[in-house]
mmCIF file of C-alpha atoms in Angstrom:
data_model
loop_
_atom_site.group_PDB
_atom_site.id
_atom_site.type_symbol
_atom_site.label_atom_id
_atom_site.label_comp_id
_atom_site.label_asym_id
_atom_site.label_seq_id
_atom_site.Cartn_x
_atom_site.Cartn_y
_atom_site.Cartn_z
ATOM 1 C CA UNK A 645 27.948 -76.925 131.107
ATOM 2 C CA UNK A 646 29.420 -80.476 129.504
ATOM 3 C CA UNK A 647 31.330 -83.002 131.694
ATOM 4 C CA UNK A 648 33.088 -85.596 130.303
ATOM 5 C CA UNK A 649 34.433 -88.817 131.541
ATOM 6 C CA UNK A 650 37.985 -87.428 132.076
ATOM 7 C CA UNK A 651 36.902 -84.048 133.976
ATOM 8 C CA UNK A 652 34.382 -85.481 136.630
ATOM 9 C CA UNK A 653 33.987 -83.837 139.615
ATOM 10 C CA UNK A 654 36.585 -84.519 142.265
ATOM 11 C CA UNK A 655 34.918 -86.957 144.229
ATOM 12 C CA UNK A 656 36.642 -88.158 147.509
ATOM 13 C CA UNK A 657 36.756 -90.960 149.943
ATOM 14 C CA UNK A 658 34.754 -90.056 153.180
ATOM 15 C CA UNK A 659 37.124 -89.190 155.888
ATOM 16 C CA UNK A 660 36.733 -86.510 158.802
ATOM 17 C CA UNK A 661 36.353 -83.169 158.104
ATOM 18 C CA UNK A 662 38.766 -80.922 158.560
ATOM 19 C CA UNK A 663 36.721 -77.449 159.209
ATOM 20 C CA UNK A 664 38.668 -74.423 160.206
ATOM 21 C CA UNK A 665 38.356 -71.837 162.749
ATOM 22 C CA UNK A 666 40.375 -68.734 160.993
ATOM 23 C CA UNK A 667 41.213 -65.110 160.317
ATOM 24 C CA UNK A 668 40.695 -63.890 157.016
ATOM 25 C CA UNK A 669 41.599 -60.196 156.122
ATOM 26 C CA UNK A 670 38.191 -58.323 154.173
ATOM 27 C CA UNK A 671 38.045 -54.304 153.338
ATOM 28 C CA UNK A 672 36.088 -51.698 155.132
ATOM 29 C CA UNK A 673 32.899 -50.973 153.342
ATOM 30 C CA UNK A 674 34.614 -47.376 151.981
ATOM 31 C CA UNK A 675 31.531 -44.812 150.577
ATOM 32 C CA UNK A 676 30.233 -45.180 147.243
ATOM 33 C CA UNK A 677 32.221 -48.449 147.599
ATOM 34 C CA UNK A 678 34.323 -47.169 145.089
ATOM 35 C CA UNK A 679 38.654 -47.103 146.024
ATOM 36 C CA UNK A 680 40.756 -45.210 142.433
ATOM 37 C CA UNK A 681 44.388 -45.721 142.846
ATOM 38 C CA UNK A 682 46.052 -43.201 140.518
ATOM 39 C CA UNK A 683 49.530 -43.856 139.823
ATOM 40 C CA UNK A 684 50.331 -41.353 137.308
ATOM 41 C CA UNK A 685 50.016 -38.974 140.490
ATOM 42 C CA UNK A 686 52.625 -38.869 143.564
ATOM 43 C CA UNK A 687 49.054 -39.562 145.582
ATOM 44 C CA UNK A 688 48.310 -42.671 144.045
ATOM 45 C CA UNK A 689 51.775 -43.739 145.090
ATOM 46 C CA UNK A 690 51.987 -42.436 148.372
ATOM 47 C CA UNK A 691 48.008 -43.990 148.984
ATOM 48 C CA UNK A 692 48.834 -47.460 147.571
ATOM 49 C CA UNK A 693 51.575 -47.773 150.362
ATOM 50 C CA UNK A 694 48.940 -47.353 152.692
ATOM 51 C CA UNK A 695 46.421 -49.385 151.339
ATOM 52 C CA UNK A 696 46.181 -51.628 154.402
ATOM 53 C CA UNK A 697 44.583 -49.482 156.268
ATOM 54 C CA UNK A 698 41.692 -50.590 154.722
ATOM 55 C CA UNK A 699 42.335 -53.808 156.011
ATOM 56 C CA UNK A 700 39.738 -55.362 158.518
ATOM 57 C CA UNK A 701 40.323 -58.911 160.012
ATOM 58 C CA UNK A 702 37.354 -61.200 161.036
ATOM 59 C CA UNK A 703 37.430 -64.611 162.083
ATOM 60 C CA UNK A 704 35.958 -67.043 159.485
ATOM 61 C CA UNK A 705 35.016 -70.785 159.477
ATOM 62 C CA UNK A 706 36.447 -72.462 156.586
ATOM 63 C CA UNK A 707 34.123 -75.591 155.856
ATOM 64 C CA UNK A 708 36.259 -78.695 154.787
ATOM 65 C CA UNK A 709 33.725 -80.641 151.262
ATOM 66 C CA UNK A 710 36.111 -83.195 151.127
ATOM 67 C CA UNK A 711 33.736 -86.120 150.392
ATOM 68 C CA UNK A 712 30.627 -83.616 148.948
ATOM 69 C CA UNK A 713 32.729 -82.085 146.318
ATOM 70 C CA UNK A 714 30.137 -82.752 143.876
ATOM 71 C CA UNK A 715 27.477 -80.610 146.028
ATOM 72 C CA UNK A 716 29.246 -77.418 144.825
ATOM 73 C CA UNK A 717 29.315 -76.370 140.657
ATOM 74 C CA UNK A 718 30.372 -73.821 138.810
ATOM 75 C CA UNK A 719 26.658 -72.525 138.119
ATOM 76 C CA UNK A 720 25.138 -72.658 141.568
ATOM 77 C CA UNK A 721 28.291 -71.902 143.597
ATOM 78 C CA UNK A 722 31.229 -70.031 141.670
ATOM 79 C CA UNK A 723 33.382 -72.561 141.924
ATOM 80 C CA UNK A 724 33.938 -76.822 141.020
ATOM 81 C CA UNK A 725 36.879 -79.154 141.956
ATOM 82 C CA UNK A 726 37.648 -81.569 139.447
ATOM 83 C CA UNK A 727 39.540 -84.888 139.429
ATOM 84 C CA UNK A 728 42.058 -84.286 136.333
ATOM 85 C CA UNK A 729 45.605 -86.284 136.585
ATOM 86 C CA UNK A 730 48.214 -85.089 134.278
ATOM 87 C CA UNK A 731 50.402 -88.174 133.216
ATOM 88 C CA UNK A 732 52.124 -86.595 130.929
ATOM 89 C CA UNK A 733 53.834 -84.568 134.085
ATOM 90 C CA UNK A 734 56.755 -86.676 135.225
ATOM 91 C CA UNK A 735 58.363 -83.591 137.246
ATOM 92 C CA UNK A 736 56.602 -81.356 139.278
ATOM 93 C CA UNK A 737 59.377 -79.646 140.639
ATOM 94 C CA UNK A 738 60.269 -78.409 137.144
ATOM 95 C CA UNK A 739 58.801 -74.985 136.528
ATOM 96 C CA UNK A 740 59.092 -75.227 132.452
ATOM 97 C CA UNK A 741 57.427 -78.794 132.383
ATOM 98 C CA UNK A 742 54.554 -77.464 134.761
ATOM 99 C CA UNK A 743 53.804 -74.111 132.324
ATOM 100 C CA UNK A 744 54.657 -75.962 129.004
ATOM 101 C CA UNK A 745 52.252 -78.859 129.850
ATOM 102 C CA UNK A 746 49.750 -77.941 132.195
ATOM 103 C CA UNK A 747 48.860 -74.623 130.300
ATOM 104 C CA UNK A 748 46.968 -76.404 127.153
ATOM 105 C CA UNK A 749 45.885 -79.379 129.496
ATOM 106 C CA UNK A 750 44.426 -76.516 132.008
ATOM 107 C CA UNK A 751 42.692 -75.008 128.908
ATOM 108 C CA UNK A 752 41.057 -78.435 127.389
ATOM 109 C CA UNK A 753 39.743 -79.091 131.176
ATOM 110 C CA UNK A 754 37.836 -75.704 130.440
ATOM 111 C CA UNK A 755 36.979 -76.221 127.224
ATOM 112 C CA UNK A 756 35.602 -79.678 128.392
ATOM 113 C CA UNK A 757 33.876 -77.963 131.195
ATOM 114 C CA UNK A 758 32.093 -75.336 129.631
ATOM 115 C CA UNK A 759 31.496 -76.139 125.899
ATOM 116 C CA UNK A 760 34.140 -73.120 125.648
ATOM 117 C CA UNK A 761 34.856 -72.651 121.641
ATOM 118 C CA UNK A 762 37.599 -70.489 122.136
ATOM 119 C CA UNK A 763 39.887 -70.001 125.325
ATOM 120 C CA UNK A 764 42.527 -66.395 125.981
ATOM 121 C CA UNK A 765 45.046 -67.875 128.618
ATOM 122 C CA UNK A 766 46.609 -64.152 129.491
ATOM 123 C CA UNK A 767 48.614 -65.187 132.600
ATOM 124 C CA UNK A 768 49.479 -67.978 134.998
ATOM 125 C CA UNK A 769 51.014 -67.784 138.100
ATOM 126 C CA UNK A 770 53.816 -70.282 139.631
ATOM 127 C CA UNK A 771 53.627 -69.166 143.622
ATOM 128 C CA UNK A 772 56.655 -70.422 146.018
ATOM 129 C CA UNK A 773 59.007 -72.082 143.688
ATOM 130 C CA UNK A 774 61.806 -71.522 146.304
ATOM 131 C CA UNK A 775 63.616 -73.624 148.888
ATOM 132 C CA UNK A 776 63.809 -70.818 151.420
ATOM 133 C CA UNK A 777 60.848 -68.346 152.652
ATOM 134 C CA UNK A 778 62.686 -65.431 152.259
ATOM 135 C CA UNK A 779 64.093 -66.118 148.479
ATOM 136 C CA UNK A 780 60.340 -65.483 147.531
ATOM 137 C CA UNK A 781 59.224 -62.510 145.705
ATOM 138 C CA UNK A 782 56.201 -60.884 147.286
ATOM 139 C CA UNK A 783 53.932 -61.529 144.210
ATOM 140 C CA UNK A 784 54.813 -65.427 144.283
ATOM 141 C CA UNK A 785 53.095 -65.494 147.931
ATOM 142 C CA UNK A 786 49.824 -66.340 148.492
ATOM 143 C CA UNK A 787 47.649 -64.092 148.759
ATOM 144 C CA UNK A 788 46.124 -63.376 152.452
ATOM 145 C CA UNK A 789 43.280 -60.788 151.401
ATOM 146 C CA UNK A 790 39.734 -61.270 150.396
ATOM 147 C CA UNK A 791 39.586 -60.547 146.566
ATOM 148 C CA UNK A 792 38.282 -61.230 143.121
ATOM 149 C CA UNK A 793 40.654 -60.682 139.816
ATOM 150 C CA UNK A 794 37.673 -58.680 138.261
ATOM 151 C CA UNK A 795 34.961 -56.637 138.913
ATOM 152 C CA UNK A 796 32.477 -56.726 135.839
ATOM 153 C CA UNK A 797 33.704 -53.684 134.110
ATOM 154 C CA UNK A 798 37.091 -55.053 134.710
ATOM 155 C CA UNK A 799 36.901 -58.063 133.114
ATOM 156 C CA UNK A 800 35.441 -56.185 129.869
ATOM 157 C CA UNK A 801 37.877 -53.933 129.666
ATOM 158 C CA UNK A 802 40.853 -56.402 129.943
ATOM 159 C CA UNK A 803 38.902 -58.886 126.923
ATOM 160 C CA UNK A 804 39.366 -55.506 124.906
ATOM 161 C CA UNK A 805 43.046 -55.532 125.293
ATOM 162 C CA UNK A 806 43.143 -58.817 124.407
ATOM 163 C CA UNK A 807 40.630 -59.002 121.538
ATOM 164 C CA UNK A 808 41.985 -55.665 119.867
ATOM 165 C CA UNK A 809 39.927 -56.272 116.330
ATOM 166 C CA UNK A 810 36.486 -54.022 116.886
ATOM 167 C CA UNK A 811 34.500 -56.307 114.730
ATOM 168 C CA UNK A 812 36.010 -59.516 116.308
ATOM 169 C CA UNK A 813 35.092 -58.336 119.538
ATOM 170 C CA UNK A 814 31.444 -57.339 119.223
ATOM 171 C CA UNK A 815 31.102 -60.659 117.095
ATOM 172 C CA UNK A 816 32.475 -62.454 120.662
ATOM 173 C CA UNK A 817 30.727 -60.506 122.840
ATOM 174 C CA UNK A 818 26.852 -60.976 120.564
ATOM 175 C CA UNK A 819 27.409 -65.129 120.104
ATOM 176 C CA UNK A 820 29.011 -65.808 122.800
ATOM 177 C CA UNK A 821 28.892 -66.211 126.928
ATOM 178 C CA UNK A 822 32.307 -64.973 128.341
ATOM 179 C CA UNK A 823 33.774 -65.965 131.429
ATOM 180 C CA UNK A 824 37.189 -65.296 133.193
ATOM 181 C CA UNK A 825 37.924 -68.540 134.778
ATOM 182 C CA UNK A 826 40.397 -69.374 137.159
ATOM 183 C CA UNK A 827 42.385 -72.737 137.421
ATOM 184 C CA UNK A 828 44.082 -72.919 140.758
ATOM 185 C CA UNK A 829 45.864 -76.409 141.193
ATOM 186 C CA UNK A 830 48.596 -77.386 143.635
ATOM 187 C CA UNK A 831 51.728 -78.758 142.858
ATOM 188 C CA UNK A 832 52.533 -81.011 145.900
ATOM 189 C CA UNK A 833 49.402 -81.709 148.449
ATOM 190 C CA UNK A 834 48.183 -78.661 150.352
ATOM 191 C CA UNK A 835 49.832 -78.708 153.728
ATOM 192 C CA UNK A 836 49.456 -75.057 154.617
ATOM 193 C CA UNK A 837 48.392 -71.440 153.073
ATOM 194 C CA UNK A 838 45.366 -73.623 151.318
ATOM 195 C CA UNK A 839 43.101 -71.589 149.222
ATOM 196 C CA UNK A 840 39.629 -70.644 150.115
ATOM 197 C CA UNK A 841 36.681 -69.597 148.077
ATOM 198 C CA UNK A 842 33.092 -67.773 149.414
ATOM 199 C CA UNK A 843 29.810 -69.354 147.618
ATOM 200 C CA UNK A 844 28.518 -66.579 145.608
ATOM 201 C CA UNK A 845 25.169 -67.067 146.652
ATOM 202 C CA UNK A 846 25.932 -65.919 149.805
ATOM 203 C CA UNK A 847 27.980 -62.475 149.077
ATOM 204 C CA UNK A 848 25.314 -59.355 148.483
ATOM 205 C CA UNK A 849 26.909 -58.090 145.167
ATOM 206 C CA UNK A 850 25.391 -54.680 145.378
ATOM 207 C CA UNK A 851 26.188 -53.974 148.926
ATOM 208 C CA UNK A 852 29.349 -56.013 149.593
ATOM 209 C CA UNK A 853 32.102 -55.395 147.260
ATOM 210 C CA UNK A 854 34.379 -52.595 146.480
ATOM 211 C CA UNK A 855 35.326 -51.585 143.096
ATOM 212 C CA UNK A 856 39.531 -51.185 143.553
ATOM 213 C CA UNK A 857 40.567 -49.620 140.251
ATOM 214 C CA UNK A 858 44.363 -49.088 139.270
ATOM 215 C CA UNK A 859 45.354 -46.498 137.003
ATOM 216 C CA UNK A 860 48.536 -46.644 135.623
ATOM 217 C CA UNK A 861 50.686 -44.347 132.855
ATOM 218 C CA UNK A 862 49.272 -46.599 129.561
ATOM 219 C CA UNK A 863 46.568 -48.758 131.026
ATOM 220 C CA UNK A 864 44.160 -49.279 134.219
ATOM 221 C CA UNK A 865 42.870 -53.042 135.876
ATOM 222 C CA UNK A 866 39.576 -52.868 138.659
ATOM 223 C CA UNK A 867 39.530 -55.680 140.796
ATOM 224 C CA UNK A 868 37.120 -56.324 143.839
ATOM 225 C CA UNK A 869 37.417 -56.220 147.329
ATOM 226 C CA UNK A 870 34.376 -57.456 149.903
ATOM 227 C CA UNK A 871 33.073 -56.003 153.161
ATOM 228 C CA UNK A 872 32.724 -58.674 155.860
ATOM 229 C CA UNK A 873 29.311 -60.251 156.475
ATOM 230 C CA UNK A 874 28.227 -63.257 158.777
ATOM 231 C CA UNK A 875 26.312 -64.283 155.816
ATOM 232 C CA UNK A 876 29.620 -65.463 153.638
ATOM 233 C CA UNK A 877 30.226 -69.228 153.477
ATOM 234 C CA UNK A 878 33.297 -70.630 153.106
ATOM 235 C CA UNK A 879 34.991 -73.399 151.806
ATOM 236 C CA UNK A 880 38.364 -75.421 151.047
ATOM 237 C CA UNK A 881 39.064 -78.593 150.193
ATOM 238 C CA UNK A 882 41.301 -80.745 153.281
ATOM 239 C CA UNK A 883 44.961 -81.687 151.959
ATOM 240 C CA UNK A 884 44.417 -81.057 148.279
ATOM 241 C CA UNK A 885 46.046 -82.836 145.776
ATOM 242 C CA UNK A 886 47.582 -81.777 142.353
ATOM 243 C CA UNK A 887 45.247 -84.102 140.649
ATOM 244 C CA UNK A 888 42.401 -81.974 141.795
ATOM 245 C CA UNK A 889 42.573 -78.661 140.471
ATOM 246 C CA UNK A 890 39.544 -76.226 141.628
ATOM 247 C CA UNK A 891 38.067 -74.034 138.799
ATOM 248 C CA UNK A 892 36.344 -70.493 139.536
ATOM 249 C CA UNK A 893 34.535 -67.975 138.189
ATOM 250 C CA UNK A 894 36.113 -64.299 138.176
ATOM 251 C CA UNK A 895 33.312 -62.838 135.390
ATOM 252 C CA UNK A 896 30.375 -64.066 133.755
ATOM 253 C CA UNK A 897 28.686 -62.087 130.978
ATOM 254 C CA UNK A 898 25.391 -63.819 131.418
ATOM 255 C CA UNK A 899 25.355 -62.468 134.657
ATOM 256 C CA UNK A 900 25.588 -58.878 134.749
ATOM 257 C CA UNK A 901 22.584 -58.010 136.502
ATOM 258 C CA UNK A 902 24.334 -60.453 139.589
ATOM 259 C CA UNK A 903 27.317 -58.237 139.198
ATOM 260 C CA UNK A 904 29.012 -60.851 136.625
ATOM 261 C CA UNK A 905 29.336 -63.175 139.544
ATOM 262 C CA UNK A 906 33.123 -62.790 140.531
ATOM 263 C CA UNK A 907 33.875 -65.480 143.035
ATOM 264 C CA UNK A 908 35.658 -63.845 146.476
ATOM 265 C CA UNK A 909 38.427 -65.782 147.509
ATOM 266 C CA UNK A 910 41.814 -65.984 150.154
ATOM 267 C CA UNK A 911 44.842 -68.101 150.977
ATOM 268 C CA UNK A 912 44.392 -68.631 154.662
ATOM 269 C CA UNK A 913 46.582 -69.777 157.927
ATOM 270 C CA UNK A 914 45.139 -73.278 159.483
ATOM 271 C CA UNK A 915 46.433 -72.820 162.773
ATOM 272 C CA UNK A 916 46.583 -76.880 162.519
ATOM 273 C CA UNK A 917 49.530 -76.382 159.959
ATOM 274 C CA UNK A 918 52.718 -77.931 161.373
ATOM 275 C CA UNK A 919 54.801 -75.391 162.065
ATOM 276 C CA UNK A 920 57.678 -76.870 160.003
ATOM 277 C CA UNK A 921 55.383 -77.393 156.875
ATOM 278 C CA UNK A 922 57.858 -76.367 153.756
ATOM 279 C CA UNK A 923 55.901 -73.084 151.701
ATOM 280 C CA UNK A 924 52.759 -74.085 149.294
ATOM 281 C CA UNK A 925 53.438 -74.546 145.822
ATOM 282 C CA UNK A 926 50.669 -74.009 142.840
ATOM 283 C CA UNK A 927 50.023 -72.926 139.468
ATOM 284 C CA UNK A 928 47.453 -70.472 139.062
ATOM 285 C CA UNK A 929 46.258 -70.273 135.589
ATOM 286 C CA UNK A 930 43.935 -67.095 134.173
ATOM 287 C CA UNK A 931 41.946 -67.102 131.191
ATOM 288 C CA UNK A 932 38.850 -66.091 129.058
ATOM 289 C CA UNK A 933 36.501 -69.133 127.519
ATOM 290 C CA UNK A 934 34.138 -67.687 124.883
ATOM 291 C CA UNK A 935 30.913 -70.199 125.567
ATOM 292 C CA UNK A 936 28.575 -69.835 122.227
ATOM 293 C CA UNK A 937 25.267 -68.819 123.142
#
């Protein structure tokens, strides 16, 4: 991967760490580690109201790399934060400035990043633009569950709804390496809910996660779920700023035999969190970058 002057690695001042002793919420290890959510079916509705009871809580500590953010890349880890200010940005509390502007500068980070050639932004994410908790829609919270976007056969399916020419997509898929990437980046410095992401290298891709696939009336999506294990490391970076947006890795097509390396990863509660901290705002930003071989 190419870094250039203007998307180094977020490097920070040294100051003391801010680890966390917390609860994240993982998925029982279900048989054949396989969960189908059918919604064409009064089952699938009835099941995905219960889906919680797959729920399992353990308690996690969340390692603070402010100060070694260059230790952890893309390749070797899943995931990279990146020092990238946005001048252009004069009002963050405008939700049409944030989408208009940071959507093409999110996607020349990545193209910077990865040598990407061509980039498919297919959705982005604005969570808690509201002055009051309960104004907020459930899908604008964060999300408190271990997860990835993708699993492998996931992420190819939804390139084929995006790339809908035959010939255009086997062309893609023979020249180039494609990756769903994920550009999570505050909008005001993390204070609470921060965002926490488990080092690949330490998650047991055939053992650990759960294929959850959705089925709906014209269309299905399979995401991934993990089983707990004492092995998963986990990290966050202490009172994030907007200028320091942290990419990951939901799919990587050079990596299918690793299971396409989809990065697991949570909101959180740091019980250190005043408790009158106002709720976290971010843009969360989901794309494709086609990296030629």
């Amino acid at each position: 991967m190419v870094l250039t002057q203007s998307t180094t690695p977020s490097v920070s001042t040294i100051k003391a760490k801010k680890d966390v002793q917390t609860e994240l919420v993982y998925w029982e290890k279900l048989p054949g580690r396989t969960k189908v959510i059918d919604f064409r079916t009064p089952e699938g509705e009835a099941e995905y109201k219960n889906i919680d009871q797959y729920n399992e809580t353990h308690t996690a500590l969340i390692r603070d790399i402010r100060g070694d953010e260059a230790s952890y890349t893309l390749e070797k880890n899943g995931f990279q934060y990146f020092k990238h200010e946005v001048t252009e940005l004069d009002d963050w509390s405008n939700e049409k400035k944030v989408v208009d502007i940071l959507i093409p500068k999110t996607e020349e980070l990545v193209r910077e990043v990865t040598g990407a050639t061509k980039i498919i932004t297919f959705a982005h994410r604005i969570r808690c633009f509201a002055s009051h908790e309960a104004q907020l829609a459930d899908n604008r919270a964060p999300a408190h569950s271990v997860h990835s976007d993708f699993t492998a056969v996931g992420a190819a399916h939804h390139v084929e709804t995006l790339v809908t020419d035959p010939a255009e997509l086997e062309r893609l898929r023979q020249t180039h390496r494609v990756m769903a990437i994920n550009i999570w980046r505050p909008l005001k410095p993390v204070r609470r809910d921060p965002l926490a992401v488990c080092d690949w290298q330490t998650v047991d891709c055939e053992d650990e996660w759960i294929k959850n696939r959705f089925i709906f009336p014209s269309s299905w999506n399979e995401l991934g779920k993990i089983a707990h294990s004492d092995r998963h490391a986990w990290y966050y970076l202490s009172d994030q700023l907007p200028s320091e947006p942290l990419v990951f890795v939901q799919y990587d097509s050079s990596r299918t035999a690793e299971g396409g390396r989809t990065l697991a990863h949570s909101a959180f509660v740091d019980p250190n969190s005043p408790a009158n901290c106002p709720p976290r705002e971010s843009l969360e930003i989901k794309l494709f970058a086609f990296v030629p071989l």
